[in-house]
Coordinates of C-alpha atoms and ligand atoms in Angstrom, one line a residue:
X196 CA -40.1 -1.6 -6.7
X197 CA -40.5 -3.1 -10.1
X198 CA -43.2 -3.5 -12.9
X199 CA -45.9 -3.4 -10.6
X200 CA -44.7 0.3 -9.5
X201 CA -44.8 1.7 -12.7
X202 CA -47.8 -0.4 -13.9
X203 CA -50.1 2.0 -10.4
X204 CA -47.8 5.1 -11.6
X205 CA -49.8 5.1 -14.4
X206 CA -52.3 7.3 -11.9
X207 CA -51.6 10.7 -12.1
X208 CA -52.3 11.3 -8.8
X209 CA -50.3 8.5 -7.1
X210 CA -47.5 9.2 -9.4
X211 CA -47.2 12.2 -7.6
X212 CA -47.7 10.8 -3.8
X213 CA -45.0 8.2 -4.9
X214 CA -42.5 11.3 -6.4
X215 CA -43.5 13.2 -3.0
X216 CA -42.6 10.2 -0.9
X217 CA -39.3 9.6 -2.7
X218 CA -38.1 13.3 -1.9
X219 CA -38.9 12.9 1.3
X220 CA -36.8 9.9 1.7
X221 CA -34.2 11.0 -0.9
X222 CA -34.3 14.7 1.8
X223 CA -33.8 12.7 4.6
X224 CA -30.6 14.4 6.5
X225 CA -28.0 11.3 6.7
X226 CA -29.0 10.1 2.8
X227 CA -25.8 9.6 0.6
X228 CA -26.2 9.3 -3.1
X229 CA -25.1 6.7 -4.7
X230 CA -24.9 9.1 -8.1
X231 CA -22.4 11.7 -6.1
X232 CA -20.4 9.5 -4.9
X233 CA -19.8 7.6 -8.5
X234 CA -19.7 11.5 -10.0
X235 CA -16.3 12.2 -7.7
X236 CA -15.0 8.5 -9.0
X237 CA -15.6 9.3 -12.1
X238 CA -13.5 12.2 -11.8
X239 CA -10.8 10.7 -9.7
X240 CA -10.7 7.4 -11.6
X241 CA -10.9 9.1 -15.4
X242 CA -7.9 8.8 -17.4
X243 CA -6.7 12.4 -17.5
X244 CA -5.6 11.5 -13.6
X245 CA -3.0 8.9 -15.1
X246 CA -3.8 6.8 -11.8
X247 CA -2.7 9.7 -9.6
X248 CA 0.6 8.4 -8.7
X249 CA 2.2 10.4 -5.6
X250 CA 4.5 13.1 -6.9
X251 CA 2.9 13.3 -10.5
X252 CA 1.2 17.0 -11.4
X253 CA -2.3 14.8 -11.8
X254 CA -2.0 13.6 -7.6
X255 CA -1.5 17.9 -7.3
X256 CA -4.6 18.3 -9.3
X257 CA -6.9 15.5 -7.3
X258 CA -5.8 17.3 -4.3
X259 CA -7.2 20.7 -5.8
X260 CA -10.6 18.7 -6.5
X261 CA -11.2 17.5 -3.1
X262 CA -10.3 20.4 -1.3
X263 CA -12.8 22.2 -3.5
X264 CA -15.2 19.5 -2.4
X265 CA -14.6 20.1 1.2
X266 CA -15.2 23.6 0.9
X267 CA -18.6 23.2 -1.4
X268 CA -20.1 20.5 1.2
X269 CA -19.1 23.3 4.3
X270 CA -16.4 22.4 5.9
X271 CA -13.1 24.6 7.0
X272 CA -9.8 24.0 6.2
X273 CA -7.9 22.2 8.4
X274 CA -4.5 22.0 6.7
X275 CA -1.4 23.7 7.5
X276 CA -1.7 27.6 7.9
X277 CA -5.6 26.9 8.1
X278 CA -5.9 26.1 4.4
X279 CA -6.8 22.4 3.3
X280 CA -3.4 20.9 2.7
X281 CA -0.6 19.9 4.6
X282 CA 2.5 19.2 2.2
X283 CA 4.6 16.6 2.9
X284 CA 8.3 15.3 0.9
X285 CA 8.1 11.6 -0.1
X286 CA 10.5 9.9 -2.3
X287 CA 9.0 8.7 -5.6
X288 CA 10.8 7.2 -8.2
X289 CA 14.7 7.0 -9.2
X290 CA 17.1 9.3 -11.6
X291 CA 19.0 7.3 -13.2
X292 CA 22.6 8.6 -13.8
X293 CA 25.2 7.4 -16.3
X294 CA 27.7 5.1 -16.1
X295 CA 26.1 2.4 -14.1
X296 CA 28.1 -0.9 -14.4
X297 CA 27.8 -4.6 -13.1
X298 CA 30.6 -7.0 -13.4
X299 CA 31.3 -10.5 -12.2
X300 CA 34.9 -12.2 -12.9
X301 CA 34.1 -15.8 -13.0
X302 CA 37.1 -17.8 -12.9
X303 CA 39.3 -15.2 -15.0
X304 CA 36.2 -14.6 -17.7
X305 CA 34.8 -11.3 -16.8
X306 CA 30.6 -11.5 -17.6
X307 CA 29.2 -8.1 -18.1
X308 CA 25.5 -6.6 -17.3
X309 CA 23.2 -4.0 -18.6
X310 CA 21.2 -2.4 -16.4
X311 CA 17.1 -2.7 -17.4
X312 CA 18.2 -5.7 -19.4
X313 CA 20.2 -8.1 -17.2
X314 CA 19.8 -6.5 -14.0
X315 CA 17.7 -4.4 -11.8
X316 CA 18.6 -2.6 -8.4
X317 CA 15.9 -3.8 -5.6
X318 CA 17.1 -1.6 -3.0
X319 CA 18.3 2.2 -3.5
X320 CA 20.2 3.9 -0.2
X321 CA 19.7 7.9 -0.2
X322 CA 21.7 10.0 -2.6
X323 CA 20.5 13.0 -3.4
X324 CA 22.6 13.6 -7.0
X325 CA 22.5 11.1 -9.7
X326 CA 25.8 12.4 -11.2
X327 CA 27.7 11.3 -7.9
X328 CA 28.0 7.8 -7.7
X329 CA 25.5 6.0 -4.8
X330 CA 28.0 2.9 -4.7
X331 CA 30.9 2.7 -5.7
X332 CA 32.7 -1.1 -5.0
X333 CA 35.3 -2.7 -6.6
X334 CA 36.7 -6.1 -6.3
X335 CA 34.4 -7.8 -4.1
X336 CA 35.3 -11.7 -3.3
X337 CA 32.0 -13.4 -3.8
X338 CA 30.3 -15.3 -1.1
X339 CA 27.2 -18.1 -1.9
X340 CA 24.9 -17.8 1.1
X341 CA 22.1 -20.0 -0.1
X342 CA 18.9 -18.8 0.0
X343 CA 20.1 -16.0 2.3
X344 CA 18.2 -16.5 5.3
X345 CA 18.0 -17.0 9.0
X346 CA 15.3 -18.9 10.6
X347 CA 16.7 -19.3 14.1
X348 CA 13.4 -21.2 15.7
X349 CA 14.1 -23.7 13.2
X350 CA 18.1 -23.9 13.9
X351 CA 18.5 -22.9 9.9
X352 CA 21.1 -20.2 9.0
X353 CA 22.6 -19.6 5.4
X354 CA 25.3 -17.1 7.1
X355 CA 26.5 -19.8 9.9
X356 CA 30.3 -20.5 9.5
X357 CA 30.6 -18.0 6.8
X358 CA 32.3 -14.5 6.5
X359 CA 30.5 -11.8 4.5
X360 CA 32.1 -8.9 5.3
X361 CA 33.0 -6.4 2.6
X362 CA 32.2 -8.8 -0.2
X363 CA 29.2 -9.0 -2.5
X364 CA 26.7 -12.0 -1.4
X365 CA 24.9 -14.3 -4.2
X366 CA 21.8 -15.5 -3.0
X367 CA 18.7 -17.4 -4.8
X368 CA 15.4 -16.3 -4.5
X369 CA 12.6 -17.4 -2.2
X370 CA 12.9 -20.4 0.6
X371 CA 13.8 -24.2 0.2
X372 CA 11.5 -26.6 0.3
X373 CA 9.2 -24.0 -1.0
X374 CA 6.5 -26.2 -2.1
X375 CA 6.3 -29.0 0.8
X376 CA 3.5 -29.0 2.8
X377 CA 5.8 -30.9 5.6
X378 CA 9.0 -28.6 5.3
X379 CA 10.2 -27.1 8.7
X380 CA 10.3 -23.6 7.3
X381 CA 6.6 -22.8 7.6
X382 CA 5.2 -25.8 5.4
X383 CA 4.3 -24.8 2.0
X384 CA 4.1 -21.4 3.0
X385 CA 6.7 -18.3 3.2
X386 CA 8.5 -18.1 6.5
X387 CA 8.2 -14.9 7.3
X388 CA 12.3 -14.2 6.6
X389 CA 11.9 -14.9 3.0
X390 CA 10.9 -10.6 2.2
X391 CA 13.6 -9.0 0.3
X392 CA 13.6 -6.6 3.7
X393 CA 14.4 -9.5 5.6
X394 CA 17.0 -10.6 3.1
X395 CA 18.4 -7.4 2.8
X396 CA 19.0 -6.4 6.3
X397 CA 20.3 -9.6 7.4
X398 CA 22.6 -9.6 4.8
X399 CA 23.8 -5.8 5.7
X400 CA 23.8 -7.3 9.2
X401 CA 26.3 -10.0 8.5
X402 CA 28.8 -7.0 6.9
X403 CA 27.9 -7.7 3.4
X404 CA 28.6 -5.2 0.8
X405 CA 26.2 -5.7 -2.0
X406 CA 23.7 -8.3 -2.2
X407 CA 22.9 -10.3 -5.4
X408 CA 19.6 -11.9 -6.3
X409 CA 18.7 -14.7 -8.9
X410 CA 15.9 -16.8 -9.4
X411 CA 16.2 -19.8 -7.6
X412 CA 16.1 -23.2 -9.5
X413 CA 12.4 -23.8 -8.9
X414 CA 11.8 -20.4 -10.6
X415 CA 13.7 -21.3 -13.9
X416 CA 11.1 -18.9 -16.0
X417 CA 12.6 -15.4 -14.6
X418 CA 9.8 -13.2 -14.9
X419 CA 11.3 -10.4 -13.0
X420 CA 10.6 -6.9 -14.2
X421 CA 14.0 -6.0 -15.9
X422 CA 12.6 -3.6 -18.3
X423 CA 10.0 -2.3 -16.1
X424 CA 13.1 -0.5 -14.4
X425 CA 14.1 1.2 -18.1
X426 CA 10.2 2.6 -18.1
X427 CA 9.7 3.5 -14.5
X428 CA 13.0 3.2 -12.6
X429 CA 12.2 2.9 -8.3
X430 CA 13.3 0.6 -6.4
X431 CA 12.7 0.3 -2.1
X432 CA 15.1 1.5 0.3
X433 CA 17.4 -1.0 2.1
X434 CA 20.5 0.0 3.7
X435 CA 23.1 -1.6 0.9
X436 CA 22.7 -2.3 -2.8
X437 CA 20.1 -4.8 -3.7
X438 CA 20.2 -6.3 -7.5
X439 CA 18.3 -9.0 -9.4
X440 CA 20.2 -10.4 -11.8
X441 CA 18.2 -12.3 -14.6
X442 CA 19.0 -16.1 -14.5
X443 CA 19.9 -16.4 -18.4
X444 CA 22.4 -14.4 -17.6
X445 CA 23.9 -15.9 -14.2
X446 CA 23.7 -19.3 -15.8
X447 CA 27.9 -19.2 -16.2
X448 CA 28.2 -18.5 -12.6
X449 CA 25.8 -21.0 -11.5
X450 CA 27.2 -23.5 -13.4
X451 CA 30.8 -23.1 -12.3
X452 CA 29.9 -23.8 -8.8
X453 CA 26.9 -26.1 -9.2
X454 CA 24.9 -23.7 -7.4
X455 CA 21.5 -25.6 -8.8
X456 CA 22.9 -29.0 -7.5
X457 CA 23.8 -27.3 -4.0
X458 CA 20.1 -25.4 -4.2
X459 CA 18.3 -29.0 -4.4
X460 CA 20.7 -30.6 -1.8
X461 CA 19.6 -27.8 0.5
X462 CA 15.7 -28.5 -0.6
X463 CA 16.5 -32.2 0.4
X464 CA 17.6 -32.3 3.6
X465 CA 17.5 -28.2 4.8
X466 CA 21.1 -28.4 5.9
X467 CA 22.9 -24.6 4.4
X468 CA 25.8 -24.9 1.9
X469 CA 27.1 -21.6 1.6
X470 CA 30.9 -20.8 0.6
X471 CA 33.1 -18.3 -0.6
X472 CA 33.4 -18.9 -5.0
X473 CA 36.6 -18.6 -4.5
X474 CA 38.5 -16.9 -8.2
X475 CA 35.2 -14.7 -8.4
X476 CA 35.3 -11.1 -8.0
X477 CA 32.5 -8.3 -8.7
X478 CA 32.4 -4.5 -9.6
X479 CA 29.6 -2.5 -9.2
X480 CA 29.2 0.9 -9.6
X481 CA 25.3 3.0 -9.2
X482 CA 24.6 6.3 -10.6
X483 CA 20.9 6.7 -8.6
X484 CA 19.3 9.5 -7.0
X485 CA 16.2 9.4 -5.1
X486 CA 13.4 11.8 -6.5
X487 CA 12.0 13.5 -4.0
X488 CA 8.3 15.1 -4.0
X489 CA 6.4 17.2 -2.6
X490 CA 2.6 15.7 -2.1
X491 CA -0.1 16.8 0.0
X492 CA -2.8 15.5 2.7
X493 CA -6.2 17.3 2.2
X494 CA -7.9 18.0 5.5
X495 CA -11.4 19.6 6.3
X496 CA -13.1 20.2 10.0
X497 CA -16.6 20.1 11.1
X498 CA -16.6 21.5 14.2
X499 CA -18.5 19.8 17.3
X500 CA -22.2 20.9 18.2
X501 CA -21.1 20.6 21.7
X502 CA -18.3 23.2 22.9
X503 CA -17.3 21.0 25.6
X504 CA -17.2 17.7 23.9
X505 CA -15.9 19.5 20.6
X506 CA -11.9 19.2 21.7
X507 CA -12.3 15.3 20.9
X508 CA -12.5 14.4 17.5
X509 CA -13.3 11.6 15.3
X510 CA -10.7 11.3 12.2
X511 CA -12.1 10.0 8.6
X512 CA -9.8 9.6 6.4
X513 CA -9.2 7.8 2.4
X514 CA -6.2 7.9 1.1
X515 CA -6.9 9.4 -2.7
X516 CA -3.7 8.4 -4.1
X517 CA -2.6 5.5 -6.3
X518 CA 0.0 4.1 -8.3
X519 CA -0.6 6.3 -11.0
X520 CA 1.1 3.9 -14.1
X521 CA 1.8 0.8 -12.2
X522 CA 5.6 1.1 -11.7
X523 CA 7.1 -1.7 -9.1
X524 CA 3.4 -1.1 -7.5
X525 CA 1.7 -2.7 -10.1
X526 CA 0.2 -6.2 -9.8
X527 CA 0.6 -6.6 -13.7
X528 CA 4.1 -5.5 -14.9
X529 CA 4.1 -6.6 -18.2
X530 CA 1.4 -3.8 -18.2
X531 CA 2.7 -1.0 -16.6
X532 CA 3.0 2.0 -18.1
X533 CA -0.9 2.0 -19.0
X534 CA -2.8 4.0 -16.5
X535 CA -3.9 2.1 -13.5
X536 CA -7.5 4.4 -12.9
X537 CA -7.7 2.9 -9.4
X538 CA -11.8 3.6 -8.9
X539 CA -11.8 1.3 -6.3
X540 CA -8.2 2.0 -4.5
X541 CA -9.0 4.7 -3.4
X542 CA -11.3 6.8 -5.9
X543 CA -14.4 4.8 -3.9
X544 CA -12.9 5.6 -0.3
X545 CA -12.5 9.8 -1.3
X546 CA -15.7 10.0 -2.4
X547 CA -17.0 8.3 0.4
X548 CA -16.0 11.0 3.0
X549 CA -16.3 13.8 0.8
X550 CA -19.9 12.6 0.9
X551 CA -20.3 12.0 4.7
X552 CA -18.9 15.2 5.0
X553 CA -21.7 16.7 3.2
X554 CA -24.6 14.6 5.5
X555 CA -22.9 15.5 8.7
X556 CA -22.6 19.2 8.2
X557 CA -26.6 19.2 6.9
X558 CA -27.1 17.6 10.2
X559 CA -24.4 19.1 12.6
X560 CA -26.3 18.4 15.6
X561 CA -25.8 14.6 15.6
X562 CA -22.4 15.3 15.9
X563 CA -21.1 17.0 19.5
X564 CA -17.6 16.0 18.9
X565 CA -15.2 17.0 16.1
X566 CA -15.2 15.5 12.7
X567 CA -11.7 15.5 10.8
X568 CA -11.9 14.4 7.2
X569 CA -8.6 13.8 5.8
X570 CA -7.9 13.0 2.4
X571 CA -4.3 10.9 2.4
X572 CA -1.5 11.4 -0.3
X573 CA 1.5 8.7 0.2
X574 CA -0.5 5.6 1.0
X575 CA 0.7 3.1 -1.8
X576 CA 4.4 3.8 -0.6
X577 CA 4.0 3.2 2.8
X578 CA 1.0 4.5 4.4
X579 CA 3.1 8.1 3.9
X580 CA 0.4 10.6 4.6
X581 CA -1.3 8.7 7.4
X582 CA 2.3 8.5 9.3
X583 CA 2.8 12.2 8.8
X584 CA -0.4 13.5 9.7
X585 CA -0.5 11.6 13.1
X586 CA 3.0 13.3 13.6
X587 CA 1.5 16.8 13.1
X588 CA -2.4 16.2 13.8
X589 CA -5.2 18.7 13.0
X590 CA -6.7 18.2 16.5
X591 CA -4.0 16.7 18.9
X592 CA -3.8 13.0 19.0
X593 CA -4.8 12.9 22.8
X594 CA -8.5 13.7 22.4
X595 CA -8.5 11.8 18.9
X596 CA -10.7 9.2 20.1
X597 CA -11.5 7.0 16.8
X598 CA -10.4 7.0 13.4
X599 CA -12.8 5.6 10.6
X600 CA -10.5 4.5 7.1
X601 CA -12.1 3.6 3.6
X602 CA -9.9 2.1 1.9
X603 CA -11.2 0.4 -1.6
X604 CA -15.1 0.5 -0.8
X605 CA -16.6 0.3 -4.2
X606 CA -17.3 -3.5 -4.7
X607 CA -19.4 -3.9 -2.3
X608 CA -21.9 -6.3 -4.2
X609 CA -24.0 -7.1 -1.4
X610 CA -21.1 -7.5 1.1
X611 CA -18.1 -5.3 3.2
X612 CA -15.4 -6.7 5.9
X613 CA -14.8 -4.3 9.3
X614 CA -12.3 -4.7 10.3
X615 CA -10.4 -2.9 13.7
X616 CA -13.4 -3.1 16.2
X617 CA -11.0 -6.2 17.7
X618 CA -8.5 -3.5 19.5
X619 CA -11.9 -1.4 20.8
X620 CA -14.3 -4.0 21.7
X621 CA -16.7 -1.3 23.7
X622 CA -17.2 0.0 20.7
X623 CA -19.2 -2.8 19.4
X624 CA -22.1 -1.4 21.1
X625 CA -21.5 1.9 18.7
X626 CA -21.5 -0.3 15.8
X627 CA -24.5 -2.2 16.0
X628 CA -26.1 1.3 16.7
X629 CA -24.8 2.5 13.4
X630 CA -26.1 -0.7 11.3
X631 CA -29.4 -0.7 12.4
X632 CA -29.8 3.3 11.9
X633 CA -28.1 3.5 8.6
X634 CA -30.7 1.0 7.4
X635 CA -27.6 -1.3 5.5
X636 CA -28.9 -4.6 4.0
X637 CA -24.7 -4.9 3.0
X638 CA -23.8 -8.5 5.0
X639 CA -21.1 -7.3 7.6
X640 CA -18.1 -9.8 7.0
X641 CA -15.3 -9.7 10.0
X642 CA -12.8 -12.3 7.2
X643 CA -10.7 -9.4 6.0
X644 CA -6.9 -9.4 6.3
X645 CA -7.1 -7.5 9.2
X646 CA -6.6 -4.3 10.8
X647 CA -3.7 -2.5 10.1
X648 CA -3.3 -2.9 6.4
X649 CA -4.2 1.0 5.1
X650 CA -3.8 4.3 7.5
X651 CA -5.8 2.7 10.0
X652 CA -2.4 1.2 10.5
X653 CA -0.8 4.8 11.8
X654 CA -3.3 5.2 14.3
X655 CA -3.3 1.9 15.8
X656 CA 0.0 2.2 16.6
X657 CA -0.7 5.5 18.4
X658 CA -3.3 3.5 20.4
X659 CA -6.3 5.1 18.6
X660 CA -8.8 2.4 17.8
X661 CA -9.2 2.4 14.2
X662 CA -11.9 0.8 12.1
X663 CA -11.5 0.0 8.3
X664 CA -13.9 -0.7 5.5
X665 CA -13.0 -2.5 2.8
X666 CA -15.1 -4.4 0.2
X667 CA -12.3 -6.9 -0.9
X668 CA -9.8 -7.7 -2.9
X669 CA -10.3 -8.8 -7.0
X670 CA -8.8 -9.1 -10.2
X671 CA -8.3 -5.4 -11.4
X672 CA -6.3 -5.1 -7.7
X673 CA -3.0 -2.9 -8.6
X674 CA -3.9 -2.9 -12.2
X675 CA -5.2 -1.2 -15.0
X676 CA -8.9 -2.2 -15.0
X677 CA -9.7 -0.7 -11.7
X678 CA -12.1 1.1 -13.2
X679 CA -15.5 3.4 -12.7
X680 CA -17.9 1.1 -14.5
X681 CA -17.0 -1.7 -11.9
X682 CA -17.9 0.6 -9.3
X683 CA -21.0 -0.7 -7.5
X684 CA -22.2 2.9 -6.5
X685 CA -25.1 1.7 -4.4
X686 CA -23.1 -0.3 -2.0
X687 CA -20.4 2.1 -1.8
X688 CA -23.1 4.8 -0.5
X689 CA -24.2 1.7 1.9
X690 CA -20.7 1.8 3.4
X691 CA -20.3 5.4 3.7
X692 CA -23.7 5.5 5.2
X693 CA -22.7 2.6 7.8
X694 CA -19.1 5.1 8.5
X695 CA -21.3 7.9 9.0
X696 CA -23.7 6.5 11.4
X697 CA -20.9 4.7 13.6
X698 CA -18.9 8.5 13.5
X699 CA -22.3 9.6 14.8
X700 CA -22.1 7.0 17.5
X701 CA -19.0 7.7 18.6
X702 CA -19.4 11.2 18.1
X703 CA -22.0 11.2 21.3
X704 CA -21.2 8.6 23.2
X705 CA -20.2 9.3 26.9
X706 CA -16.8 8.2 27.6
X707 CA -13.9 7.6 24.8
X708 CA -14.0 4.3 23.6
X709 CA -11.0 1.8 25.7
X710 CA -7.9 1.1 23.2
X711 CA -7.2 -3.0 24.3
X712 CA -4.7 -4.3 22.3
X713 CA -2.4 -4.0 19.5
X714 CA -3.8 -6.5 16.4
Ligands
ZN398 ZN1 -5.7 1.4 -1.0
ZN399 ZN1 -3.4 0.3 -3.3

């Protein structure tokens, strides 16, 4: 439909068959604008959002917008107390009290660090007051336990023949023999123990009081955010005390136990060195309190055609929040504190279902069993809304028979990964139903990272089978130019079109698609 088109539109006449045909086509009941969706993105993704990050006034005022949508397109509230949200506390962000101190006595010198400069806390435990301390430890004998980890299937254990309890643990960051293709621990890539949750807890496991973090010797360039904290103090919850401490800074420590010398020993022959620094004592004292928030999931109903078949429902859901100005979520810390817009994650994913919404009520009779679109708040800090949704569902999680996620659909160009139909395999029959109706010329990819990564996650635990559409991962990913222009609104309606038709599917199919296995 090029040159030629307009070149024979010339005719009056066949101008007008052509604008007649287009209507009808446009009018067809299941057709999803590529121009609405990218109007909602628009909105969600524009700056005076500030990257709707989950406790922030703008998250409050997306919620307001799709709720309004939900109503507009005709479909009832399904929130708690029948209106379209259901509230939910999450913690977001850190105070940051007064009097926070770090201290390490190095052989009788006593080195001294600033919090946002020199160090960072990782972890924060519950505490509800930032005027009361949240740790409060004086003293600590300081143990060296390498790299801090326990790979037991390889026989490696930085903590074997060492006593940790009740003192502060210095550990360097990431694995040895991090880079060799040939190492024991996983090749050249992390074993799975190297996470600071991993770290954390097997440090808290081993009795250790506070647990110290520096860049290990491979990793001489520090680029951890230290200031980032000053900007956007948060941190993840671990169940003691988790600090980075900026190498510069550690350098006297490291040097009066030749902890480098020790690190490349362990690279060489992956035998652990750990030992008390004996004549080194640390003191560190927290002034943090968790921020708690209220946020909100946004939930609207469509009612089953079918009274009978109308108690089991089909749940689509996008999470619409994001990480508002980057924080610790951002990809790009040097830039946070500029908005991340996140059009992609998940602007392109709420606009979706608002818009399937809208093409399944205008053709209600496709769908027998319940449709439940829910908006999620709390997604970037731990699939949040998803969790607490499944614990108090709109339609009881019994005769939820499939949920449909959209998590960062707006890039299709010409391609999108499925991902999920693995733990339902009967309902591969539903799916090629709903490419060949929806009419997608999108290449169905199967390469994603998997199922389980977005709020699919929360129902696949619950043995719901789950499938997620995603268009992949690129450059503007967690960062500030996730923006509308990228958006390619075409192939986002593509996608929404494809979830539509396999909610249609599964909306009439006879018997509940089989839940098989866990991913
Ligand atoms: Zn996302
Ligand atoms: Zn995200």
């Amino acid at each position: 439909m090029g040159s030629s088109l307009r070149r024979i539109a010339r005719s009056p006449v066949l101008a007008l068959l052509i604008t007649v045909a287009c209507s009808v086509l446009l009018a067809a009941p299941t057709s999803i604008a590529p121009n609405a969706i990218l109007e909602h993105i628009k909105f969600l993704a524009s700056d005076a959002m500030k990257g709707r990050g989950d406790g922030s006034p703008e998250l409050e005022v997306a919620a307001e917008y799709v709720a309004k949508q939900f109503n507009a397109v005709g479909l009832q509230p399904g929130g708690t107390n029948n209106e379209w949200f259901q509230p939910f506390q999450l913690d977001a962000g850190l105070t940051v009290g007064k009097g926070n101190t770090l201290s390490v006595v190095v052989r009788g010198r006593t080195l001294n660090f600033t919090l946002g400069t020199s160090y960072y806390p990782l972890s924060a435990t519950s505490n509800e007051d930032a005027s009361k301390p949240s740790a409060d430890l004086r003293d600590l004998p300081l143990v060296f336990a390498g790299y801090g980890l326990a790979v037991p299937n390889v026989g490696y254990d930085d903590y074997a023949g060492i006593d940790v309890t009740d003192k502060a643990v210095l550990i360097f960051s990431h694995e040895p023999q991090e880079r060799d293709g040939n190492s024991r621990l996983n090749g050249a890539r992390p074993v799975p123990q190297t996470t600071l949750t991993s770290k954390a807890s097997l440090a808290r496991s081993r009795g250790a009081k506070v647990l110290l973090i520096v860049g290990d010797p491979t990793h001489q360039n520090d680029d951890a955010p230290y200031a980032l904290f000053g900007r956007d103090p948060d941190a993840e919850e671990h169940p003691i005390p988790v600090l980075r401490i900026r190498r510069s800074e550690a350098q006297p420590i490291i040097d009066a136990w030749q902890l480098d010398t020790i690190a490349r020993q362990i690279d060489g022959d992956l035998m652990p060195r750990s030992r008390e620094l004996k004549d080194a004592k640390v003191d560190y004292v927290e002034f943090l309190a968790k921020n708690r928030r209220m946020v909100r999931n946004v939930i609207g109903v469509l009612p089953g055609s079918d009274p009978a078949r109308a108690r089991e429902s089909i749940v689509i859901g996008a999470h619409y929040d994001h990480v508002g100005l980057g924080g610790r979520l951002s990809v790009s810390p040097e830039r946070t504190g500029e908005i991340h817009n996140g059009a992609d994650d998940n602007a392109s994913g709420t606009a979706s279902i608002i818009e399937i919404a809208r093409a399944a009520v205008a053709d209600r009779a496709r769908f027998p069993r319940t449709l439940v679109f829910v908006a999620f708040a709390g997604e970037e800090r731990g699939l949040l809304g998803s969790a607490f949704y499944t614990t108090q569902p709109r339609m009881p999680m019994e005769g939820t028979i499939a949920m449909l996620n959209l998590d960062m659909v707006g890039r299709a160009n010409g391609s999108v990964d499925v991902s999920g139909l693995e733990v339902a395999p009967s309902m591969e029959a539903d799916f090629a139903t709903a490419v060949k109706a929806s009419g997608a010329t999108l290449k169905i990819k199967r390469e994603g990272p998997g199922a389980g990564r977005s709020d699919d996650y929360n129902f696949i635990v619950r043995r719901v089978p789950a499938i997620n559409f995603f268009t992949g991962f690129h450059p503007d990913y967690h960062r500030p130019g996730d923006d509308w222009e990228k958006i390619d609104a075409p192939g986002t309606s593509q996608v929404a079109r494809l979830a539509l038709e396999l909610a249609a599917a599964l909306a009439n199919r006879s018997a509940r698609p089989e839940f098989v296995s866990t991913p």
